[in-house]
Short mmCIF file of C-alpha atoms in Angstrom, two decimals:
data_model
loop_
_atom_site.label_atom_id
_atom_site.label_comp_id
_atom_site.label_asym_id
_atom_site.label_seq_id
_atom_site.Cartn_x
_atom_site.Cartn_y
_atom_site.Cartn_z
CA MET O 1481 20.32 101.57 41.57
CA GLU O 1482 21.02 102.95 37.85
CA GLN O 1483 18.50 104.65 35.96
CA GLY O 1484 16.31 102.26 34.08
CA LYS O 1485 16.82 99.28 36.33
CA CYS O 1486 13.88 97.67 38.30
CA SER O 1487 14.72 97.08 42.04
CA ARG O 1488 14.34 93.98 43.21
CA MET O 1489 14.04 95.24 46.71
CA GLN O 1490 11.16 96.61 48.80
CA MET O 1491 11.67 98.42 52.27
CA GLU O 1492 9.65 97.06 55.07
CA SER O 1493 10.86 98.94 58.01
CA ILE O 1494 13.41 101.43 59.52
CA LEU O 1495 13.72 102.14 63.19
CA SER O 1496 16.49 103.26 65.71
CA VAL O 1497 18.76 101.16 68.08
CA VAL O 1498 20.06 102.59 71.00
CA SER O 1499 22.41 101.29 73.59
CA GLY O 1500 21.20 100.39 76.66
CA LYS O 1501 22.84 102.09 79.20
CA PRO O 1502 23.32 105.92 78.78
CA THR O 1503 26.56 107.37 77.65
CA GLU O 1504 28.51 110.03 79.50
CA PRO O 1505 26.99 113.29 78.65
CA GLY O 1506 29.43 116.11 76.70
CA LYS O 1507 31.83 113.18 76.28
CA ILE O 1508 34.02 113.84 72.98
CA HIS O 1509 35.94 111.48 71.41
CA GLU O 1510 38.97 112.99 69.35
CA LEU O 1511 39.68 111.61 65.58
CA SER O 1512 43.10 110.53 64.88
CA LEU O 1513 44.93 112.01 62.01
CA LEU O 1514 44.28 108.80 59.80
CA ASP O 1515 40.37 108.95 60.76
CA ARG O 1516 40.19 112.31 59.37
CA ALA O 1517 42.10 111.46 56.47
CA MET O 1518 39.30 109.27 55.67
CA ALA O 1519 36.59 111.91 55.42
CA ARG O 1520 35.67 111.02 51.60
CA HIS O 1521 35.58 106.94 52.07
CA THR O 1522 32.56 105.12 53.49
CA ILE O 1523 32.66 101.38 54.46
CA HIS O 1524 30.08 99.01 53.24
CA LEU O 1525 29.91 95.04 54.63
CA VAL O 1526 27.61 92.53 53.47
CA PHE O 1527 27.23 89.01 54.94
CA TYR O 1528 25.63 86.52 53.41
CA TYR O 1529 23.53 83.59 55.01
CA GLY O 1530 21.87 80.39 54.01
CA SER O 1531 19.05 80.60 56.52
CA ASN O 1532 17.97 83.67 58.79
CA PRO O 1533 19.29 83.55 62.07
CA PHE O 1534 16.61 85.98 63.62
CA VAL O 1535 13.26 84.17 63.48
CA ASP O 1536 13.66 82.76 66.69
CA GLY O 1537 14.06 85.37 69.61
CA PRO O 1538 12.02 86.96 72.23
CA MET O 1539 10.75 89.49 69.54
CA PRO O 1540 7.71 89.05 67.28
CA SER O 1541 9.86 90.34 64.35
CA ASP O 1542 13.31 89.54 62.92
CA LEU O 1543 14.30 92.92 62.89
CA GLY O 1544 13.33 93.18 66.39
CA ASN O 1545 15.33 90.11 67.66
CA LEU O 1546 18.82 91.53 66.09
CA ARG O 1547 17.65 95.09 67.64
CA VAL O 1548 17.82 93.46 71.08
CA ASN O 1549 21.28 92.08 70.72
CA LEU O 1550 22.52 95.10 68.95
CA SER O 1551 21.36 97.12 71.71
CA GLU O 1552 23.07 94.94 74.35
CA LEU O 1553 26.59 95.16 72.11
CA LEU O 1554 25.96 99.15 71.65
CA ASP O 1555 26.96 99.68 75.50
CA GLU O 1556 30.38 98.63 75.07
CA TYR O 1557 30.68 100.72 71.26
CA PRO O 1558 29.64 104.36 72.31
CA LEU O 1559 31.51 105.40 69.07
CA VAL O 1560 28.77 103.87 67.00
CA THR O 1561 26.10 105.59 68.62
CA GLY O 1562 27.94 109.13 68.75
CA ARG O 1563 27.31 111.94 65.95
CA LEU O 1564 30.13 113.69 64.19
CA THR O 1565 30.69 117.13 65.13
CA ARG O 1566 33.22 120.17 64.75
CA GLY O 1567 35.35 120.86 67.24
CA PRO O 1568 37.00 124.42 68.44
CA ASP O 1569 39.78 124.14 65.81
CA GLY O 1570 37.20 122.98 62.79
CA GLU O 1571 38.64 119.33 62.79
CA TRP O 1572 35.94 116.53 62.89
CA GLN O 1573 35.38 114.71 66.33
CA ILE O 1574 32.66 112.33 67.71
CA LYS O 1575 30.26 113.39 70.47
CA PHE O 1576 28.74 110.89 72.59
CA ASN O 1577 25.02 110.45 72.90
CA ASP O 1578 22.18 108.41 73.02
CA ALA O 1579 20.35 108.93 69.21
CA GLY O 1580 21.43 105.14 68.44
CA VAL O 1581 22.21 103.25 65.00
CA ARG O 1582 19.68 103.28 62.24
CA MET O 1583 18.26 99.80 61.27
CA LEU O 1584 16.40 98.92 58.43
CA GLN O 1585 14.67 95.61 56.92
CA THR O 1586 14.02 95.04 53.21
CA SER O 1587 12.52 92.16 51.43
CA VAL O 1588 14.12 90.96 47.65
CA ASP O 1589 12.80 89.27 44.92
CA ALA O 1590 15.12 86.58 44.37
CA THR O 1591 16.77 83.64 45.75
CA LEU O 1592 20.05 83.90 47.53
CA ASP O 1593 21.82 82.02 44.93
CA GLU O 1594 19.86 83.80 42.02
CA TRP O 1595 21.47 87.02 43.68
CA LEU O 1596 24.97 85.88 43.61
CA ARG O 1597 24.89 85.13 40.17
CA SER O 1598 22.47 88.05 38.54
CA ALA O 1599 22.95 91.05 40.86
CA ASP O 1600 25.62 93.75 40.03
CA ALA O 1601 28.01 96.24 42.51
CA GLU O 1602 24.68 98.90 41.90
CA GLU O 1603 22.34 96.41 43.33
CA GLU O 1604 24.56 95.16 46.21
CA ARG O 1605 24.74 98.74 47.15
CA ASP O 1606 21.32 98.67 47.92
CA LEU O 1607 21.72 96.09 50.78
CA THR O 1608 23.60 98.70 52.43
CA VAL O 1609 21.41 101.63 52.02
CA TRP O 1610 23.45 104.75 52.80
CA GLU O 1611 22.54 108.48 53.04
CA GLU O 1612 25.45 111.06 52.52
CA MET O 1613 26.20 113.19 55.51
CA PRO O 1614 24.13 116.40 55.53
CA ASN O 1615 25.60 120.01 56.35
CA ASP O 1616 24.71 119.52 59.87
CA PRO O 1617 25.14 115.71 60.66
CA SER O 1618 24.23 116.25 64.37
CA PHE O 1619 21.29 114.00 63.87
CA TRP O 1620 22.82 111.74 61.30
CA SER O 1621 23.34 108.56 61.95
CA PRO O 1622 27.25 107.54 60.68
CA PHE O 1623 26.39 103.50 61.21
CA ARG O 1624 23.43 101.77 59.71
CA VAL O 1625 22.63 98.26 59.90
CA GLN O 1626 20.14 96.33 57.24
CA ILE O 1627 18.58 92.76 57.31
CA ASN O 1628 17.78 91.92 53.68
CA LYS O 1629 15.24 88.90 53.43
CA PHE O 1630 15.91 86.54 50.15
CA LYS O 1631 12.92 84.49 48.93
CA CYS O 1632 14.88 81.43 49.84
CA GLY O 1633 14.94 82.07 53.77
CA GLY O 1634 18.77 83.32 53.46
CA ILE O 1635 19.55 87.12 54.32
CA ALA O 1636 22.22 89.37 53.83
CA LEU O 1637 23.17 91.46 56.81
CA GLY O 1638 24.46 94.89 55.46
CA LEU O 1639 26.57 97.57 57.75
CA SER O 1640 27.24 100.71 56.51
CA CYS O 1641 29.32 103.22 58.34
CA THR O 1642 32.08 106.40 57.80
CA HIS O 1643 35.65 105.43 57.41
CA MET O 1644 36.64 108.26 59.84
CA HIS O 1645 35.00 105.83 62.41
CA THR O 1646 36.36 102.65 61.63
CA ASP O 1647 38.36 100.57 59.39
CA ILE O 1648 37.39 97.48 57.64
CA THR O 1649 38.92 95.15 60.25
CA SER O 1650 36.98 97.00 63.31
CA ALA O 1651 33.75 97.15 61.61
CA THR O 1652 33.85 93.28 60.73
CA MET O 1653 34.91 92.84 64.69
CA LEU O 1654 31.05 94.85 65.56
CA ILE O 1655 29.45 92.24 63.09
CA LYS O 1656 31.32 89.28 64.47
CA SER O 1657 30.95 90.36 68.14
CA CYS O 1658 26.97 90.91 67.60
CA ALA O 1659 26.93 87.41 66.28
CA ASP O 1660 28.74 86.09 69.36
CA VAL O 1661 25.83 88.37 71.83
CA HIS O 1662 23.17 86.50 69.57
CA ARG O 1663 24.28 83.32 70.72
CA HIS O 1664 24.75 84.29 73.99
CA GLN O 1665 28.20 83.99 73.96
CA PRO O 1666 30.91 86.91 75.51
CA PRO O 1667 32.12 88.96 72.42
CA THR O 1668 35.51 87.91 71.01
CA THR O 1669 36.90 91.25 71.89
CA THR O 1670 36.36 94.31 74.02
CA PRO O 1671 37.09 96.93 72.24
CA ILE O 1672 39.11 99.90 72.98
CA PHE O 1673 39.27 103.46 71.30
CA HIS O 1674 42.39 105.10 72.59
CA LEU O 1675 46.35 104.15 71.83
CA PRO O 1676 49.10 105.04 74.37
CA PRO O 1677 51.28 108.22 72.72
CA THR O 1678 54.33 106.71 71.64
CA PRO O 1679 57.35 108.37 69.45
CA THR O 1680 55.84 106.77 65.91
CA THR O 1681 52.19 108.08 66.36
CA ALA O 1682 53.44 111.32 67.77
CA ALA O 1683 55.69 111.76 64.42
CA ALA O 1684 52.50 110.86 62.48
CA ALA O 1685 51.15 114.07 63.35
CA LYS O 1686 53.80 115.71 60.87
CA PRO O 1687 53.58 113.39 57.87
CA HIS O 1688 56.48 113.84 55.25
CA SER O 1689 56.46 112.59 51.53
CA THR O 1690 58.77 109.46 50.98
CA THR O 1691 57.11 108.42 47.78
CA SER O 1692 56.87 109.50 44.32
CA PRO O 1693 53.41 112.01 43.81
CA PRO O 1694 50.34 110.35 41.85
CA PRO O 1695 49.72 110.88 38.98
CA PRO O 1696 47.03 113.88 38.33
CA PRO O 1697 43.41 112.85 38.80
CA PRO O 1698 41.88 111.89 35.54
CA PRO O 1699 38.44 113.40 34.40
CA SER O 1700 35.80 112.16 36.18
CA THR O 1701 35.53 108.49 35.24
CA LYS O 1702 32.58 105.90 35.79
CA MET O 1703 33.95 103.34 38.25
CA ALA O 1704 32.58 99.81 38.25
CA THR O 1705 33.16 96.49 40.51
CA ALA O 1706 33.53 93.00 40.04
CA THR O 1707 34.37 89.98 42.51
CA MET O 1708 36.17 86.84 41.65
CA LYS O 1709 36.40 83.89 43.81
CA PHE O 1710 39.68 81.56 43.35
CA SER O 1711 39.78 78.27 44.65
CA ALA O 1712 42.54 77.02 46.97
CA THR O 1713 43.39 74.49 44.01
CA VAL O 1714 44.46 77.53 41.72
CA ILE O 1715 46.17 79.76 44.10
CA ASP O 1716 48.20 76.61 45.13
CA LYS O 1717 49.32 76.47 41.11
CA CYS O 1718 50.16 80.23 41.57
CA LEU O 1719 52.48 79.61 44.39
CA SER O 1720 53.93 76.91 42.61
CA GLN O 1721 54.79 79.00 39.72
CA ALA O 1722 56.20 81.93 41.53
CA GLN O 1723 58.05 79.46 43.85
CA SER O 1724 61.28 79.96 41.30
CA HIS O 1725 61.33 83.64 41.89
CA CYS O 1726 59.75 84.02 45.40
CA PRO O 1727 59.95 81.04 47.13
CA ALA O 1728 57.82 82.54 50.16
CA ALA O 1729 55.23 83.86 48.26
CA THR O 1730 51.96 84.50 50.02
CA PRO O 1731 48.44 84.27 48.12
CA PHE O 1732 48.21 87.93 48.46
CA ASP O 1733 51.70 88.59 46.66
CA VAL O 1734 50.66 86.30 43.67
CA LEU O 1735 47.12 87.91 43.44
CA ALA O 1736 48.61 91.35 44.15
CA ALA O 1737 50.74 91.12 41.14
CA LEU O 1738 48.44 89.35 38.94
CA PHE O 1739 46.12 91.94 39.20
CA TRP O 1740 48.74 94.73 38.83
CA SER O 1741 50.10 93.21 35.79
CA CYS O 1742 46.65 92.89 34.44
CA THR O 1743 45.45 96.20 35.24
CA ALA O 1744 48.80 97.78 33.84
CA ALA O 1745 47.70 95.93 30.73
CA ALA O 1746 44.57 97.30 30.70
CA ALA O 1747 45.32 100.85 31.25
CA ALA O 1748 44.43 103.35 28.32
CA ASP O 1749 48.43 104.97 28.86
CA ASN O 1750 51.02 101.97 28.42
CA ASN O 1751 53.16 105.01 27.69
CA MET O 1752 54.62 105.34 31.47
CA HIS O 1753 58.04 104.50 32.43
CA LYS O 1754 57.23 103.55 36.03
CA ARG O 1755 54.14 101.89 37.52
CA SER O 1756 53.22 102.36 41.08
CA LEU O 1757 51.01 100.29 43.20
CA SER O 1758 50.02 101.60 46.95
CA ILE O 1759 49.67 98.67 49.36
CA CYS O 1760 47.72 99.09 52.30
CA ILE O 1761 47.99 96.69 55.32
CA ASP O 1762 46.26 96.42 58.68
CA SER O 1763 48.97 97.34 61.24
CA ARG O 1764 47.19 95.36 64.31
CA ASN O 1765 49.89 93.45 66.26
CA GLN O 1766 52.43 94.85 63.72
CA GLY O 1767 55.78 96.89 64.19
CA GLN O 1768 57.57 98.03 67.21
CA ASN O 1769 54.84 99.52 68.89
CA PRO O 1770 51.90 97.23 67.77
CA ILE O 1771 48.52 98.73 68.02
CA PRO O 1772 46.01 96.42 69.73
CA TYR O 1773 43.97 93.63 67.68
CA ALA O 1774 40.82 95.25 69.74
CA TYR O 1775 41.55 98.52 68.69
CA PHE O 1776 38.36 100.04 67.35
CA GLY O 1777 39.16 103.12 64.54
CA ASN O 1778 41.89 103.10 61.68
CA ALA O 1779 45.12 101.40 62.16
CA LEU O 1780 46.23 101.35 58.28
CA HIS O 1781 49.37 101.15 57.05
CA PHE O 1782 49.93 102.64 53.03
CA SER O 1783 53.22 102.54 51.27
CA THR O 1784 53.99 102.72 47.54
CA LEU O 1785 55.83 100.19 45.34
CA THR O 1786 57.15 101.41 42.27
CA VAL O 1787 58.72 99.63 39.42
CA ASP O 1788 59.60 99.82 35.68
CA ALA O 1789 56.88 99.39 33.52
CA ASP O 1790 58.59 96.51 31.21
CA GLU O 1791 59.21 94.57 34.34
CA LEU O 1792 55.97 94.67 35.63
CA LEU O 1793 53.83 94.08 32.13
CA SER O 1794 56.56 91.41 31.02
CA GLY O 1795 58.27 90.21 33.76
CA GLY O 1796 55.94 87.08 34.67
CA LEU O 1797 53.75 86.41 37.98
CA GLY O 1798 56.83 85.01 39.86
CA HIS O 1799 59.05 88.20 39.09
CA VAL O 1800 56.12 90.85 40.19
CA SER O 1801 55.34 88.66 43.05
CA ASP O 1802 58.54 88.89 44.22
CA TYR O 1803 58.51 92.94 43.96
CA VAL O 1804 55.36 92.46 46.23
CA HIS O 1805 56.72 90.08 48.81
CA ARG O 1806 60.17 91.80 49.29
CA HIS O 1807 58.36 95.12 49.90
CA VAL O 1808 55.79 93.64 52.37
CA SER O 1809 57.89 91.80 54.08
CA GLY O 1810 61.11 94.27 53.96
CA MET O 1811 59.12 97.10 56.08
CA ARG O 1812 60.69 98.20 59.12
CA LYS O 1813 59.02 97.42 62.38
CA GLU O 1814 59.33 101.11 62.87
CA ASP O 1815 57.39 101.88 59.69
CA TYR O 1816 54.23 100.67 60.39
CA PHE O 1817 52.07 103.76 61.57
CA SER O 1818 54.90 106.27 61.31
CA ALA O 1819 55.26 109.53 59.55
CA SER O 1820 55.69 107.51 56.27
CA ALA O 1821 52.49 105.47 56.78
CA LEU O 1822 50.86 108.74 56.54
CA SER O 1823 52.74 110.65 53.53
CA LEU O 1824 49.94 110.09 51.22
CA LEU O 1825 47.98 112.86 53.51
CA GLU O 1826 50.55 115.33 52.06
CA GLU O 1827 50.51 113.65 48.67
CA ASN O 1828 46.74 113.86 48.48
CA GLY O 1829 45.24 116.51 50.46
CA ASP O 1830 45.07 117.25 53.80
CA GLY O 1831 41.85 115.73 54.99
CA GLY O 1832 40.23 119.64 54.95
CA ASP O 1833 36.80 120.51 53.93
CA ASP O 1834 37.66 121.89 50.28
CA GLU O 1835 39.45 119.10 49.06
CA PRO O 1836 39.20 115.78 51.53
CA SER O 1837 42.36 113.20 51.09
CA ARG O 1838 41.74 110.36 48.65
CA MET O 1839 43.31 107.64 50.66
CA TYR O 1840 42.32 104.70 48.15
CA GLY O 1841 42.58 104.90 44.34
CA ALA O 1842 44.42 108.34 43.69
CA ARG O 1843 47.18 105.39 42.55
CA LEU O 1844 46.25 101.84 41.92
CA THR O 1845 45.61 100.52 45.66
CA CYS O 1846 45.81 96.65 46.57
CA ILE O 1847 44.41 95.90 50.15
CA ASN O 1848 45.46 93.03 51.88
CA MET O 1849 42.69 91.75 53.68
CA GLU O 1850 44.30 88.27 54.38
CA HIS O 1851 44.04 88.47 58.00
CA MET O 1852 40.03 88.55 57.92
CA GLU O 1853 39.10 84.97 57.64
CA GLU O 1854 38.32 84.60 61.40
CA LEU O 1855 36.42 87.30 61.68
CA MET O 1856 34.63 87.35 58.36
CA TYR O 1857 33.88 83.71 58.07
CA GLU O 1858 33.23 82.79 62.18
CA ALA O 1859 30.69 85.51 62.59
CA GLU O 1860 27.84 82.58 63.17
CA PHE O 1861 24.57 83.90 64.49
CA LYS O 1862 23.66 80.53 64.60
CA LYS O 1863 25.85 77.86 65.43
CA GLY O 1864 27.70 76.06 62.99
CA GLU O 1865 26.03 78.70 60.03
CA ARG O 1866 28.63 80.61 58.71
CA PRO O 1867 28.45 83.20 56.09
CA VAL O 1868 28.40 81.80 52.48
CA HIS O 1869 30.08 84.87 51.28
CA VAL O 1870 31.14 88.36 52.27
CA SER O 1871 31.37 91.32 50.43
CA CYS O 1872 33.30 94.43 51.69
CA ARG O 1873 33.79 97.91 49.77
CA VAL O 1874 35.04 101.16 50.11
CA GLY O 1875 33.02 103.86 49.03
CA ASN O 1876 34.21 107.07 46.98
CA VAL O 1877 36.67 105.34 45.15
CA GLU O 1878 37.66 107.26 41.89
CA GLY O 1879 41.09 107.67 40.16
CA GLU O 1880 42.97 104.26 39.30
CA GLY O 1881 40.85 102.14 41.28
CA VAL O 1882 41.02 99.35 44.39
CA ILE O 1883 41.87 95.67 44.17
CA MET O 1884 41.10 94.02 47.41
CA VAL O 1885 42.40 90.60 48.27
CA MET O 1886 40.11 88.62 51.10
CA PRO O 1887 39.67 85.37 52.39
CA SER O 1888 36.78 83.39 50.77
CA ALA O 1889 33.88 80.99 52.19
CA GLU O 1890 35.85 78.33 51.13
CA GLY O 1891 38.46 78.66 53.62
CA GLY O 1892 42.28 77.60 53.65
CA ARG O 1893 44.38 79.46 50.78
CA GLY O 1894 41.27 80.26 48.87
CA ARG O 1895 40.47 83.93 47.99
CA THR O 1896 37.93 86.67 46.72
CA VAL O 1897 39.33 89.50 45.07
CA THR O 1898 36.94 92.52 44.58
CA ALA O 1899 38.16 94.87 42.13
CA THR O 1900 36.91 98.58 41.21
CA LEU O 1901 38.22 100.01 38.57
CA PRO O 1902 37.34 102.70 35.58
CA GLU O 1903 34.46 100.89 33.70
CA GLU O 1904 36.37 100.35 30.32
CA GLN O 1905 39.63 98.95 32.45
CA LEU O 1906 37.19 96.62 34.24
CA ALA O 1907 35.70 95.09 30.89
CA LYS O 1908 39.09 94.32 29.89
CA LEU O 1909 40.40 93.05 33.01
CA CYS O 1910 37.60 90.62 33.16
CA LYS O 1911 38.45 89.34 29.70
CA ASP O 1912 42.12 88.89 30.44
CA LYS O 1913 43.27 85.44 29.68
CA ALA O 1914 45.74 85.27 32.55
CA ILE O 1915 42.80 85.91 34.81
CA LEU O 1916 40.55 83.47 33.04
CA ASP O 1917 43.14 80.88 32.84
CA LEU O 1918 42.89 80.50 36.38
CA GLU O 1919 38.94 79.93 36.18
CA PRO O 1920 37.65 82.28 38.91
CA THR O 1921 33.95 82.41 39.80
CA MET O 1922 32.47 85.65 39.10
CA ILE O 1923 29.83 86.71 41.34
CA LEU O 1924 27.99 89.97 42.02
CA CYS O 1925 28.90 90.87 37.98
CA GLY O 1926 25.74 91.57 36.82
CA ARG O 1927 24.99 88.28 34.39
CA ARG O 1928 21.04 88.51 34.43
#
């Protein structure tokens, strides 16, 4: 919370949730190279519901009822209750133990509708209270779950965790599975934590650079976040506009093109001859040796698209959408989770202590989360009551920033875009005519 602002939240209780069965003592989970590359980053998810599904249950409190369900689920997720430690080689690893997950409960002095209209990113961050990792993390919980109760009876269920443990997809799987258990249903997926060695994953241990290096990091700049919801009707209109240049364009293609173009126009330095966009795609069920959908960990593919600045700024939506579409659809099967997917490690740092790699934001990064609709909006703790909104954020984003394209509660082709950019640049972006002409619904932008 920024200084000078009065918090609308009050902490009510804090406790720990442990799994129902003990873990194997002394067992260690080795983190992958990609896991360790995420050391700088955190994940923050918030699921908003119009009513509280935890008021009915065997325990006298909302927190207690969620605690019962989560304890049962944690039997299948020993990595979530584990603790980070250093291995003999000095690299991060997860040591299994029974210390559990930290759980918090707060009350919010606002209705859910008031909150979505008036809260900003700083306030929303309080829905997933995060404690930075101490020098000795052996007793520190890398996962935190938080129930936030609104005056209207709605809630926001927040989850925050280290990015070394998991990516957004599998963190969302955890919430979806918790919802299944709460409704006395078997979890949608049974997580797996190890991948069989393949030629591509073995090659990934020795990344090589296949893209141009990112620009040098700018001086420390205050970042800001805005969330915009675009209706299915508007997305259909964008696809129609792009069709002459890119008949097979997807909602991600046109939104990535739109925000990349507008962000470049709002940038302080418009003298660059080339513009690059880092595109992040979940690689589960992709490629020659597909990573299983149930994999709990980091399964992301980063690649870089570079175009002439003049074409980006004046080429039009259809032209830039075609660049994005051909880049994504043209990736070879063997590219996924290969050495090239990890080339940013070499470009941005090796993930060591002195300077952890910055996987997001060194150059503008666009994250494709279009595959998440079923996970996000079918996380029903009470049958038939879907989330009214889901927020996803990556923590510790610096540099050029991040654009995240996600499904929206509307379903179909409706999309939510969350932009985290340098503050001045974001202010320009929110006034850009090309974006405003699409009549986005602005939420969590701090208009109080």
